JSON list of C-alpha atoms in Angstrom, two decimals:
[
{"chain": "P", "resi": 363, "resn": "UNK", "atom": "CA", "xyz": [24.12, -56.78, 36.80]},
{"chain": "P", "resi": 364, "resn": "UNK", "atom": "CA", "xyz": [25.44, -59.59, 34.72]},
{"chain": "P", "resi": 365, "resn": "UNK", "atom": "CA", "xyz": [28.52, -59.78, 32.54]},
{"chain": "P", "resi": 366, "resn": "UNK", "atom": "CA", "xyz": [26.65, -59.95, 29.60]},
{"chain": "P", "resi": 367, "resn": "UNK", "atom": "CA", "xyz": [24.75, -56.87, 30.22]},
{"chain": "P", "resi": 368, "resn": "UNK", "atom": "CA", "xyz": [27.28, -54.36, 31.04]},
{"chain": "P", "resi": 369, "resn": "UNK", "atom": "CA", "xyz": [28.17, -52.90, 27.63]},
{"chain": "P", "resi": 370, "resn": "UNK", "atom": "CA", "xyz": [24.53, -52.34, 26.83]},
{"chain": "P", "resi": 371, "resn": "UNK", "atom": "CA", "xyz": [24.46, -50.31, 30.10]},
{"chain": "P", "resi": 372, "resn": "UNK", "atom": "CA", "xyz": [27.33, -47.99, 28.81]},
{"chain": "P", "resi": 373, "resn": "UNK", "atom": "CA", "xyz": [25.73, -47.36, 25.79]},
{"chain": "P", "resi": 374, "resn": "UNK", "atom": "CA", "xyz": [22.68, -45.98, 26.84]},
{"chain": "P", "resi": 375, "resn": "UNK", "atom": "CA", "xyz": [25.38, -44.07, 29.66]},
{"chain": "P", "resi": 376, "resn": "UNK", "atom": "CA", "xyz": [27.01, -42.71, 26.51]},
{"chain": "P", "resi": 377, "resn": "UNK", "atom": "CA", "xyz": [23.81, -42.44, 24.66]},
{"chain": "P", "resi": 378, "resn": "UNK", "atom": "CA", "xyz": [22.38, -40.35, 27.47]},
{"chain": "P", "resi": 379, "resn": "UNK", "atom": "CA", "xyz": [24.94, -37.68, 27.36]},
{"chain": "P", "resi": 380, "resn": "UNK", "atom": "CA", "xyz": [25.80, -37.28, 23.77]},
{"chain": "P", "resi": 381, "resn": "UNK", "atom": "CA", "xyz": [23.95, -34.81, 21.61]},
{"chain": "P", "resi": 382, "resn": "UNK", "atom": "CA", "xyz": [23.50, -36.84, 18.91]},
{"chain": "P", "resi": 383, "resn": "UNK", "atom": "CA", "xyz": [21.64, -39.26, 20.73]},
{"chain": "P", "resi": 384, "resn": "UNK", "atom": "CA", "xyz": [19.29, -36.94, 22.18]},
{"chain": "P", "resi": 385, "resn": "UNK", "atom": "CA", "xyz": [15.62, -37.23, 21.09]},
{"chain": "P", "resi": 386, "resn": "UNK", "atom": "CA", "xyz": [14.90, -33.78, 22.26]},
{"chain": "P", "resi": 387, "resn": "UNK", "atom": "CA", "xyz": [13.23, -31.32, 19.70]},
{"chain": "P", "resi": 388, "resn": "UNK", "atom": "CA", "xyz": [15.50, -28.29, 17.79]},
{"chain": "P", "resi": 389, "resn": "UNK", "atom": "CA", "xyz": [14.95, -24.83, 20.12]},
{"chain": "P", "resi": 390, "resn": "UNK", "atom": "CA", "xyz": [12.64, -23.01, 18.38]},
{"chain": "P", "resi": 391, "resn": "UNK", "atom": "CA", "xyz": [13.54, -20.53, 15.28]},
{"chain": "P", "resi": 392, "resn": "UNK", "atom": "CA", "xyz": [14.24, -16.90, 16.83]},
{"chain": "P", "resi": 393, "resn": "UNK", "atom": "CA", "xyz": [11.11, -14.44, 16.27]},
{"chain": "P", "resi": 394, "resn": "UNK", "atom": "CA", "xyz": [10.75, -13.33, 12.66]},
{"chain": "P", "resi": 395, "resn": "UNK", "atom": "CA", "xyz": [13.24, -16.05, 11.26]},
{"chain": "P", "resi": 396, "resn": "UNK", "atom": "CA", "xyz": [11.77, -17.88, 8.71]},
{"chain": "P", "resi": 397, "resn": "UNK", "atom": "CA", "xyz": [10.53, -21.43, 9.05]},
{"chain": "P", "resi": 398, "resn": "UNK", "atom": "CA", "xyz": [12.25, -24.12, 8.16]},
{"chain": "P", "resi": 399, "resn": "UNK", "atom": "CA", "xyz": [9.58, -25.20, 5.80]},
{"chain": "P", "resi": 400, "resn": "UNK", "atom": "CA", "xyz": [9.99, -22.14, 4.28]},
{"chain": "P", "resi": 401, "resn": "UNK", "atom": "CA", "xyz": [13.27, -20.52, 4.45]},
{"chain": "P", "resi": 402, "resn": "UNK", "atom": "CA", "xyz": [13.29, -16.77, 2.84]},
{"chain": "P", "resi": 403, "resn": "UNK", "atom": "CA", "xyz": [9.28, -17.00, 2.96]},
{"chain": "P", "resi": 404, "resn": "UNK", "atom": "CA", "xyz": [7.38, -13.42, 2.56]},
{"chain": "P", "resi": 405, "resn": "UNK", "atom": "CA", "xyz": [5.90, -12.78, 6.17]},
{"chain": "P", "resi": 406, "resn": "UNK", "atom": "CA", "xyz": [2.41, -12.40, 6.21]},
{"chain": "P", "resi": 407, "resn": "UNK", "atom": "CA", "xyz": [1.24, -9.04, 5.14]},
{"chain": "P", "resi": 408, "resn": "UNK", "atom": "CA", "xyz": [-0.71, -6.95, 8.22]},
{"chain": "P", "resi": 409, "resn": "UNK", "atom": "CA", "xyz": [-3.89, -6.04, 6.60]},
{"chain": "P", "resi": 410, "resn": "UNK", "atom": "CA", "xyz": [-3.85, -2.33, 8.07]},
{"chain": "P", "resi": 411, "resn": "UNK", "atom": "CA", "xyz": [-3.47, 1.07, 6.32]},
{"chain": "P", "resi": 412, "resn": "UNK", "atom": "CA", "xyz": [-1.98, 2.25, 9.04]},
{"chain": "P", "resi": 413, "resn": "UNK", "atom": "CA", "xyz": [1.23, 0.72, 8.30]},
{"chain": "P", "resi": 414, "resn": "UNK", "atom": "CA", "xyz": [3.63, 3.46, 7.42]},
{"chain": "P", "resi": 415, "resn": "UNK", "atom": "CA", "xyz": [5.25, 3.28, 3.79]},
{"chain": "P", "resi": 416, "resn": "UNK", "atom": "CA", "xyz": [8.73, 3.68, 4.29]},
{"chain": "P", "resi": 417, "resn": "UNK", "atom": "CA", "xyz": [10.63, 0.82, 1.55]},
{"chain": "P", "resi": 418, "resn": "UNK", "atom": "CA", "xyz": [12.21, 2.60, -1.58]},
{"chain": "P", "resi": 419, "resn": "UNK", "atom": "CA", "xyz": [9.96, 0.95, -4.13]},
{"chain": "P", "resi": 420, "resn": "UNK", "atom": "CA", "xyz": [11.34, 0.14, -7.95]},
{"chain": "P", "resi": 421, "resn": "UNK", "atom": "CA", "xyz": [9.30, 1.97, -10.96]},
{"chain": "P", "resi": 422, "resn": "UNK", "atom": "CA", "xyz": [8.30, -1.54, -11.35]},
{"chain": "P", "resi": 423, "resn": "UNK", "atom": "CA", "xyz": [6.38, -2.36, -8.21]},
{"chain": "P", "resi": 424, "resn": "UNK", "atom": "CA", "xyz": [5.32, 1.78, -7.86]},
{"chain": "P", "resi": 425, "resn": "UNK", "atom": "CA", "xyz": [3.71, 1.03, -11.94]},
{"chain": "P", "resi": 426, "resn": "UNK", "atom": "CA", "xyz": [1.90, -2.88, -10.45]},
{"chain": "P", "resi": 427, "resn": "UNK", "atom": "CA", "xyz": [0.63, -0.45, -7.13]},
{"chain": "P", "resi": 428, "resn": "UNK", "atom": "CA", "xyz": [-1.28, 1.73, -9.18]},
{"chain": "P", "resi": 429, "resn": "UNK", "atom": "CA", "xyz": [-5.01, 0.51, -10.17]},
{"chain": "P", "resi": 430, "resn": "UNK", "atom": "CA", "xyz": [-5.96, -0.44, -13.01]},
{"chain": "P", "resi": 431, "resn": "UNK", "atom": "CA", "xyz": [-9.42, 0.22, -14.79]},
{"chain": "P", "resi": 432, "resn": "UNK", "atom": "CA", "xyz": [-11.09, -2.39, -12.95]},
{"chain": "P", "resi": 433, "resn": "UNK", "atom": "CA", "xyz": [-9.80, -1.86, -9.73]},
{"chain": "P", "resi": 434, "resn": "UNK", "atom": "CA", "xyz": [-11.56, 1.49, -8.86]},
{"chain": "P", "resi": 435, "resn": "UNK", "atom": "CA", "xyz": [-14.78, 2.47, -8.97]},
{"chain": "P", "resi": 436, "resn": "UNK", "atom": "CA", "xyz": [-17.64, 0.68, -11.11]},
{"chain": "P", "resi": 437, "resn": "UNK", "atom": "CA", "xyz": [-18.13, 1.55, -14.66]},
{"chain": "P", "resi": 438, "resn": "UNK", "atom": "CA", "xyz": [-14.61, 1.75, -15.54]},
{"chain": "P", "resi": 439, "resn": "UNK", "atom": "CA", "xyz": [-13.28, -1.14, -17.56]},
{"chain": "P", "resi": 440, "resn": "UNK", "atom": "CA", "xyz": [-9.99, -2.41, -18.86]},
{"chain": "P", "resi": 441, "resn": "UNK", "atom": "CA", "xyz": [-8.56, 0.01, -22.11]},
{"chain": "P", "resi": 442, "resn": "UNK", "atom": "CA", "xyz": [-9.96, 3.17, -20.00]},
{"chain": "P", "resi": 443, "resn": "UNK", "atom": "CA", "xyz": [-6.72, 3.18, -17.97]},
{"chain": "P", "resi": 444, "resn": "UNK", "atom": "CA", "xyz": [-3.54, 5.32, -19.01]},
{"chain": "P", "resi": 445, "resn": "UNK", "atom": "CA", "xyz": [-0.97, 4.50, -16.64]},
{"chain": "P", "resi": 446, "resn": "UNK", "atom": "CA", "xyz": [2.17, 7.01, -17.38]},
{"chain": "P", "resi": 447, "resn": "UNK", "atom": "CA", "xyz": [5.47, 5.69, -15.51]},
{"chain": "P", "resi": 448, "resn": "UNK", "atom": "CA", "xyz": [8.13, 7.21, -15.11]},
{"chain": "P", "resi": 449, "resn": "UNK", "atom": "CA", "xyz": [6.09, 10.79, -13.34]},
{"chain": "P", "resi": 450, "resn": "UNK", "atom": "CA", "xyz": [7.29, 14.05, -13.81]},
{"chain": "P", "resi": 451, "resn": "UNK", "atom": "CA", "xyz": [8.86, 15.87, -9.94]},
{"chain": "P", "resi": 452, "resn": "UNK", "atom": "CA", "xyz": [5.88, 18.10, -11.33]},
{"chain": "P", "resi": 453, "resn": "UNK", "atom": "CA", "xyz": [3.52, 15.80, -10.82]},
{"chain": "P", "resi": 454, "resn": "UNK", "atom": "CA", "xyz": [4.33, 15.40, -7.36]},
{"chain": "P", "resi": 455, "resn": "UNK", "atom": "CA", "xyz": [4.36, 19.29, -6.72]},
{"chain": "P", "resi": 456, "resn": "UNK", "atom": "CA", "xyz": [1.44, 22.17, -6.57]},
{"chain": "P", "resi": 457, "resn": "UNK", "atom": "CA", "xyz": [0.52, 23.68, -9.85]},
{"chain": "P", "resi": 458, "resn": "UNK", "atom": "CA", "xyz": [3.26, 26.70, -11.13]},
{"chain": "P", "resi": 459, "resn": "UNK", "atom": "CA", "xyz": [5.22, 25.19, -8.05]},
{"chain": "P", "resi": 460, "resn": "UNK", "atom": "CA", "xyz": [8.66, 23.92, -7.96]},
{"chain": "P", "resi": 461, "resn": "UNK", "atom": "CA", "xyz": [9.71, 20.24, -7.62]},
{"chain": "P", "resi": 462, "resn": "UNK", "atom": "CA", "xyz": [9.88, 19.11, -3.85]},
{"chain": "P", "resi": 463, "resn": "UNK", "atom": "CA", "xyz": [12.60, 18.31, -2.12]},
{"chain": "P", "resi": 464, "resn": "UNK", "atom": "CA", "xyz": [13.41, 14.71, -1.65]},
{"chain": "P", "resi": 465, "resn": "UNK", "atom": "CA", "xyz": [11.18, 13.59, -4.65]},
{"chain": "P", "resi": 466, "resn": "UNK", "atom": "CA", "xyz": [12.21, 9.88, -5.82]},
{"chain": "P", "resi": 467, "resn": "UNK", "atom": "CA", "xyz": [9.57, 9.08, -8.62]},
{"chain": "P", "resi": 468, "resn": "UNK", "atom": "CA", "xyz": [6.05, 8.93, -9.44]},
{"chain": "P", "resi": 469, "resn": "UNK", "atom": "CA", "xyz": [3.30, 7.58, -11.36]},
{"chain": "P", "resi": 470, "resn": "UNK", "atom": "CA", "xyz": [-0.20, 8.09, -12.17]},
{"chain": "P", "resi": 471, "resn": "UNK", "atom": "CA", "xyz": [-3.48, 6.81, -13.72]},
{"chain": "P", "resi": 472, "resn": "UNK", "atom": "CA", "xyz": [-5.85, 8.66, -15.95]},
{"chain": "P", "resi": 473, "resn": "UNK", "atom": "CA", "xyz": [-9.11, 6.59, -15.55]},
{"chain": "P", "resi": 474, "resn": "UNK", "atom": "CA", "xyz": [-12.21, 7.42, -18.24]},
{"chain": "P", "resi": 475, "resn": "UNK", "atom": "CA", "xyz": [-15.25, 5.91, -17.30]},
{"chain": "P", "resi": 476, "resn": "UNK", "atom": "CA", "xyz": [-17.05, 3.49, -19.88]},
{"chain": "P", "resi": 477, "resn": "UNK", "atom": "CA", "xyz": [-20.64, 3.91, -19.10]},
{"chain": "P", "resi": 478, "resn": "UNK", "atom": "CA", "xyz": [-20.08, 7.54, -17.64]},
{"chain": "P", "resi": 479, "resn": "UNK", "atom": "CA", "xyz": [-18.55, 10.58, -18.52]},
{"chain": "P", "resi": 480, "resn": "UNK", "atom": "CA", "xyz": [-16.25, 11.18, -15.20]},
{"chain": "P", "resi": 481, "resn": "UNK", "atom": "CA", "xyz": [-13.18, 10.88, -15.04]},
{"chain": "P", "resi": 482, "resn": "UNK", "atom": "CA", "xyz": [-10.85, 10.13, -12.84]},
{"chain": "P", "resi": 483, "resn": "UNK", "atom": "CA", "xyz": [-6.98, 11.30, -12.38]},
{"chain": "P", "resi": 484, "resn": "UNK", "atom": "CA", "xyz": [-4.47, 9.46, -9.97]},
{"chain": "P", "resi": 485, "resn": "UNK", "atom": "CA", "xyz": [-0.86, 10.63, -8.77]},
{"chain": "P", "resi": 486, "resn": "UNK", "atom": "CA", "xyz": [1.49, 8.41, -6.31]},
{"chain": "P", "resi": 487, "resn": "UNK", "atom": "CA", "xyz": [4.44, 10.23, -5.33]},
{"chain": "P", "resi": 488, "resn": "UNK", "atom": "CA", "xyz": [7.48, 8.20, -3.57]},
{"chain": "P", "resi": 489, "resn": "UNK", "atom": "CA", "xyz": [10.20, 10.45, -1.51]},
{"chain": "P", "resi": 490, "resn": "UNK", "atom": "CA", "xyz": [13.10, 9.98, 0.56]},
{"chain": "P", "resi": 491, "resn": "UNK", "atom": "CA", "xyz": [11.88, 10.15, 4.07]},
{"chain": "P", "resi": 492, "resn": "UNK", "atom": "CA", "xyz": [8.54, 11.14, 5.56]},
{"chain": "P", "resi": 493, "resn": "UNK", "atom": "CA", "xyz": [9.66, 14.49, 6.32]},
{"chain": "P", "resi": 494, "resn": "UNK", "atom": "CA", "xyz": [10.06, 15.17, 2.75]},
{"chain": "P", "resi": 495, "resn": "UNK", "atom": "CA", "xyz": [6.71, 13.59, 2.07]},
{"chain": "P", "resi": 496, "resn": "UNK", "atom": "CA", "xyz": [4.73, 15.73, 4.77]},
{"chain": "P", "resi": 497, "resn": "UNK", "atom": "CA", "xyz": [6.16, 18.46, 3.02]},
{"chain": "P", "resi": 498, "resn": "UNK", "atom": "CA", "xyz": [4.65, 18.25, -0.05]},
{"chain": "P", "resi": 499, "resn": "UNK", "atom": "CA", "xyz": [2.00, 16.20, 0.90]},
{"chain": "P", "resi": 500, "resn": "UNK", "atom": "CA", "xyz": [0.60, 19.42, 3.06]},
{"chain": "P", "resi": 501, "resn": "UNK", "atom": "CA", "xyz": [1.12, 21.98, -0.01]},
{"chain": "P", "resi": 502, "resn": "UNK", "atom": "CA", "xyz": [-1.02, 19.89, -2.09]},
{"chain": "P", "resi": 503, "resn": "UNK", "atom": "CA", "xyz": [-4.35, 20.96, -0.97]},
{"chain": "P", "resi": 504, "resn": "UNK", "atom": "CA", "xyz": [-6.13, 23.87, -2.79]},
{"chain": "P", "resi": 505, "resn": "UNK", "atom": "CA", "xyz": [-8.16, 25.48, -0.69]},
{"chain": "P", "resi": 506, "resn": "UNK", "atom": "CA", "xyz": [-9.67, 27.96, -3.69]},
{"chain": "P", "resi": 507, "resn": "UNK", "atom": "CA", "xyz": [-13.39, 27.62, -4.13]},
{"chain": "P", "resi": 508, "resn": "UNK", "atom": "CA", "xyz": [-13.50, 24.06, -2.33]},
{"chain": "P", "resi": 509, "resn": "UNK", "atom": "CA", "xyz": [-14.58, 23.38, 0.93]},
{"chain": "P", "resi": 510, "resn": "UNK", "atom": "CA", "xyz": [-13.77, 19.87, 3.13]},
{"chain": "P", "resi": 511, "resn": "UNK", "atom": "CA", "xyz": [-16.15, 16.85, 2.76]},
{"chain": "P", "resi": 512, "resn": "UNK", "atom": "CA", "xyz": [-15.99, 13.78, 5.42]},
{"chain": "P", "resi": 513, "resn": "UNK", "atom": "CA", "xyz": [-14.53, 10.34, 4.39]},
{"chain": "P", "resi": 514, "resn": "UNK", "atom": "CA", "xyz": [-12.87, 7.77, 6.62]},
{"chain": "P", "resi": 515, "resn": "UNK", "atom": "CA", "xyz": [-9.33, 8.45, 6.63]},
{"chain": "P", "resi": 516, "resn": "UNK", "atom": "CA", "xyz": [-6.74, 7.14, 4.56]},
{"chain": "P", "resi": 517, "resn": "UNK", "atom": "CA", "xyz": [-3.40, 6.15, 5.71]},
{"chain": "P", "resi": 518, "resn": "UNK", "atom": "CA", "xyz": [-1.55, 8.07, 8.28]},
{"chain": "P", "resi": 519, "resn": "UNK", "atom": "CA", "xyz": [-3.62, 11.28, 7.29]},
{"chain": "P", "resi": 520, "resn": "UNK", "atom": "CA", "xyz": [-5.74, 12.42, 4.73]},
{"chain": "P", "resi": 521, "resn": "UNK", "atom": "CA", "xyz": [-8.15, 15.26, 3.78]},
{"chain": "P", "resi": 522, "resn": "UNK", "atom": "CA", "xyz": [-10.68, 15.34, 0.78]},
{"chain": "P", "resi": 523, "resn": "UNK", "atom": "CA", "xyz": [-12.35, 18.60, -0.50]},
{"chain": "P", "resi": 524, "resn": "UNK", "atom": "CA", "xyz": [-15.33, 19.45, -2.68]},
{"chain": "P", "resi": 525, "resn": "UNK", "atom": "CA", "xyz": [-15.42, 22.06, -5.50]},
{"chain": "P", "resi": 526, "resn": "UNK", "atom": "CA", "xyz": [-18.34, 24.73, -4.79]},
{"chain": "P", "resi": 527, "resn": "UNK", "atom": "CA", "xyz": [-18.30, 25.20, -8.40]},
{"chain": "P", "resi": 528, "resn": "UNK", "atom": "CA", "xyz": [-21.09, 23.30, -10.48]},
{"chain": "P", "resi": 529, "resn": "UNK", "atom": "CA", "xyz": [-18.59, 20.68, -11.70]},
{"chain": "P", "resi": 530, "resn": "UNK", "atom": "CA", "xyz": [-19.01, 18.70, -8.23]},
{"chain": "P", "resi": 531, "resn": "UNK", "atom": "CA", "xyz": [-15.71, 17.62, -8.82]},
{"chain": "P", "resi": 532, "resn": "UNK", "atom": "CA", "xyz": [-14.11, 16.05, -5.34]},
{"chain": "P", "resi": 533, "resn": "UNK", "atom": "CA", "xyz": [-9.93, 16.32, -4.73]},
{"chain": "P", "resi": 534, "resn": "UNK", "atom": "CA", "xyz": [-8.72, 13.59, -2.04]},
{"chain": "P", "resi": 535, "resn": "UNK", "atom": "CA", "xyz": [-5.06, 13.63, -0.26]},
{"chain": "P", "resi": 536, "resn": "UNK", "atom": "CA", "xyz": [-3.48, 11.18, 1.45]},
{"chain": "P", "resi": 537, "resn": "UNK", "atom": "CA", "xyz": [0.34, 10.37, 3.23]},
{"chain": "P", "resi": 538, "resn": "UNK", "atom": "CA", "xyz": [1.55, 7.11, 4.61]},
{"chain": "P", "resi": 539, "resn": "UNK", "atom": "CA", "xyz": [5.11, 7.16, 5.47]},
{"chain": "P", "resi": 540, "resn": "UNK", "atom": "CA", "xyz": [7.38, 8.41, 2.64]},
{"chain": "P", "resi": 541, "resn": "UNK", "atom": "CA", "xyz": [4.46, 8.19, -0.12]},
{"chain": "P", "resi": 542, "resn": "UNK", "atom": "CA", "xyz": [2.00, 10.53, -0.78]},
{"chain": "P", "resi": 543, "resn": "UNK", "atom": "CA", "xyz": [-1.08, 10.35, -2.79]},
{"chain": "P", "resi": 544, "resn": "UNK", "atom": "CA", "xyz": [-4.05, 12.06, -4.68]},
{"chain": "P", "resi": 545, "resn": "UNK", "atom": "CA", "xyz": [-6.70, 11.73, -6.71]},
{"chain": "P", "resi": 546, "resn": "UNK", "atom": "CA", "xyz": [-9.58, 14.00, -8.70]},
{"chain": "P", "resi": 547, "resn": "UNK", "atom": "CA", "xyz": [-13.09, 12.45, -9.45]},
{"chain": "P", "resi": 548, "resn": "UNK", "atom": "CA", "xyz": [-15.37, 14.68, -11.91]},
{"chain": "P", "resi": 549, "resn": "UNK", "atom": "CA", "xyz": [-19.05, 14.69, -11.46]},
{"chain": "P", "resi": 550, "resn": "UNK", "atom": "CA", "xyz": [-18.74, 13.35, -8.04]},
{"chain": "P", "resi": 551, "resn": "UNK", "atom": "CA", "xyz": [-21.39, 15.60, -6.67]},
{"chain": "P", "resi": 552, "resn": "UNK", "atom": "CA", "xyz": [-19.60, 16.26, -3.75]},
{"chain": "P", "resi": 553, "resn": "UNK", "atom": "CA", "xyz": [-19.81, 12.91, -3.08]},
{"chain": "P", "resi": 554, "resn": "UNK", "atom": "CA", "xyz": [-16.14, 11.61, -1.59]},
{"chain": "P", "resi": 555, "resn": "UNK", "atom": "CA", "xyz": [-17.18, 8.00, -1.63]},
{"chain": "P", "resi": 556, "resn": "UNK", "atom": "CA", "xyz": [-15.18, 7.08, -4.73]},
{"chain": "P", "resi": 557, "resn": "UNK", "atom": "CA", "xyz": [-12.08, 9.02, -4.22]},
{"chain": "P", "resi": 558, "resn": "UNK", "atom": "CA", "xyz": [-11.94, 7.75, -0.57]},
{"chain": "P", "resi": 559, "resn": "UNK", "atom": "CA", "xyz": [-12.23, 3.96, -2.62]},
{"chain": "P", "resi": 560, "resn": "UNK", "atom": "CA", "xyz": [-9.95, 4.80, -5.06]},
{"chain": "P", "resi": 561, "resn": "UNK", "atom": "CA", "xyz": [-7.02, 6.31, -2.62]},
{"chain": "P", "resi": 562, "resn": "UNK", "atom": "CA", "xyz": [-7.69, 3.37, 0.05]},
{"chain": "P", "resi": 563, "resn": "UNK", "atom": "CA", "xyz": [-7.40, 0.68, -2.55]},
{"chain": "P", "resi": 564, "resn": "UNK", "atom": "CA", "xyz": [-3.85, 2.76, -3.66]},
{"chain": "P", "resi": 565, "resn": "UNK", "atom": "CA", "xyz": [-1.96, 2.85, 0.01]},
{"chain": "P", "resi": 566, "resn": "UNK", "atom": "CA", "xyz": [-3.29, -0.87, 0.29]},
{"chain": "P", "resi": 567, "resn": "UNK", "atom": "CA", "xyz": [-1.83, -1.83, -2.90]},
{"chain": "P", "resi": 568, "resn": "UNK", "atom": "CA", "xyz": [1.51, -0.16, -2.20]},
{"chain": "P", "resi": 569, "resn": "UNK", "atom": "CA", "xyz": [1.56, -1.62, 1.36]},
{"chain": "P", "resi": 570, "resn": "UNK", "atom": "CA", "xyz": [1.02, -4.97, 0.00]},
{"chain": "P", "resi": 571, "resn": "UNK", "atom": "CA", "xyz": [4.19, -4.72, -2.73]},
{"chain": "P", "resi": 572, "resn": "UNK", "atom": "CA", "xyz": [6.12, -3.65, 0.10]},
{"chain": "P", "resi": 573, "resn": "UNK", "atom": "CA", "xyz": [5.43, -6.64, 1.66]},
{"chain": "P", "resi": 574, "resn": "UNK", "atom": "CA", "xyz": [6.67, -8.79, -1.28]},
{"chain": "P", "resi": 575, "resn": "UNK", "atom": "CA", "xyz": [3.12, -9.25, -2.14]},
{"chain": "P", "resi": 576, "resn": "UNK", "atom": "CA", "xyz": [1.33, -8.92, -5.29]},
{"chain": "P", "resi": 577, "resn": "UNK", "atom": "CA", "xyz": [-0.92, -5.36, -5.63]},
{"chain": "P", "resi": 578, "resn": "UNK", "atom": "CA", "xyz": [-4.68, -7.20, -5.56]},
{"chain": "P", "resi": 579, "resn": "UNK", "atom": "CA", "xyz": [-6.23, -4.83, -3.75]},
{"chain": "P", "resi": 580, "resn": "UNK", "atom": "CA", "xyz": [-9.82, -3.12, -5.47]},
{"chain": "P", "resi": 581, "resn": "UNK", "atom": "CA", "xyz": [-11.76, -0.05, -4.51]},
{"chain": "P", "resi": 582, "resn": "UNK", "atom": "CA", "xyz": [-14.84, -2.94, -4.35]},
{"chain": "P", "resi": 583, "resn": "UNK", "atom": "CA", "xyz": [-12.85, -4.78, -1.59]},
{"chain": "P", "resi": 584, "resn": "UNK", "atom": "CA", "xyz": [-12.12, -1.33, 0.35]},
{"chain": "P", "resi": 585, "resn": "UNK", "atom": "CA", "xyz": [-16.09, -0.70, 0.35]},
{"chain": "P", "resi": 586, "resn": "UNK", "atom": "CA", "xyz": [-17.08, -3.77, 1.38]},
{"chain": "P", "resi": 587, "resn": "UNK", "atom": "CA", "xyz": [-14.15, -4.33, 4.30]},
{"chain": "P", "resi": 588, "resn": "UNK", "atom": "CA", "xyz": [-15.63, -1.18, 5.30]},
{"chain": "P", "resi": 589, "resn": "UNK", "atom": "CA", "xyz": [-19.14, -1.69, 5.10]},
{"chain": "P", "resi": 590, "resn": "UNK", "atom": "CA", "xyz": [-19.08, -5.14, 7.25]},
{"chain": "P", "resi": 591, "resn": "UNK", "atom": "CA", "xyz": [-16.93, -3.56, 10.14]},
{"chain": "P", "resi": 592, "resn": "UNK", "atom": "CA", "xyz": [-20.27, -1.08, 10.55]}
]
């Protein structure tokens, strides 16, 4: 080696053993950090009602969960919606029963149909823990002159029942995590279709605010998702 090239040969020496000069990619971001593109980026929301409901949500994002007139079944339109925020405990407890334990706060939707005379009434009920939530969730069913219907289930567990009576009026119940759920369709005919819809479209809605997503969920979308994994 000659003279002249000697100090290039200690700089790429020095070059090849200082960090700075490295042209080696940055170690990958740990698992669930965000990206660097994106720092403090929403993670992508799991499309699947089985994810538990567990986050504390604000009256805010429990009021945006809730449907509105459009969302649910067909017929209903926008001005046929009463959304009442903040709930009573009441609403969250059996009828002449006292509040449960562990209630947080609730909210519910009084849907009148435009071009039919059912209506239909919605509760969501936010609690503690789950515990406190699969205690009240399993004294909510009334079991008086109604008998159980099928319907795909909803969330961690659900249950719907028909009234014998001539109303044809169907109840549906449903938990996922520390959030429980019902709904009453009139003139259903026995039929759970639309209170399946209409409680699906719910728990997807309030998964998808506790993701840090907006509620855009529809009882049109549940039916469909449902009718192309047949």
């Amino acid at each position: 080696m000659t003279r002249r090239h000697l100090p290039i040969a200690v700089s790429l020496l020095a070059c090849l053993t200082l960090p700075a000069c490295s042209t080696d990619k940055e170690p990958p971001a740990p698992a669930g950090a965000p990206s660097a593109s994106g720092a403090g980026q929403v993670q992508p929301f799991k499309d699947d009602t089985d994810v538990p409901l567990t986050r504390q949500l604000s009256r805010g994002e429990l009021t945006q969960a809730i449907p509105d007139a459009e969302d649910v079944v067909p017929g209903y339109y926008p001005g046929s919606l009463h959304k009442r925020m903040p709930g009573e405990p009441d609403d969250c407890a059996p009828l002449d029963a006292p509040a449960p334990a562990g209630w947080q706060r609730a909210g519910s939707g009084d849907y009148q149909g435009s071009t039919e005379s059912r209506g239909i009434d919605l509760d969501v009920c936010q609690f503690d823990n789950a515990a406190h939530a699969k205690a009240a969730y399993d004294q909510w069913p009334d079991g008086d002159e109604t008998a159980p219907v099928e319907a795909g289930r909803v969330g961690e567990e659900s249950v719907f029942l028909a009234h014998s009576g001539s109303s044809g009026t169907v109840h549906g119940y449903s938990r996922s995590g520390s959030v429980i759920a019902r709904v009453r369709v009139e003139d259903a005919g026995a039929d759970p279709t639309d209170a399946h819809d209409v409680l699906a479209a719910t728990i997807k809605r309030l998964q998808q605010v506790q993701a840090g997503r907006r509620a855009t969920a529809t009882a049109t979308e549940i039916a469909e998702s449902e009718q192309a994994q047949h």
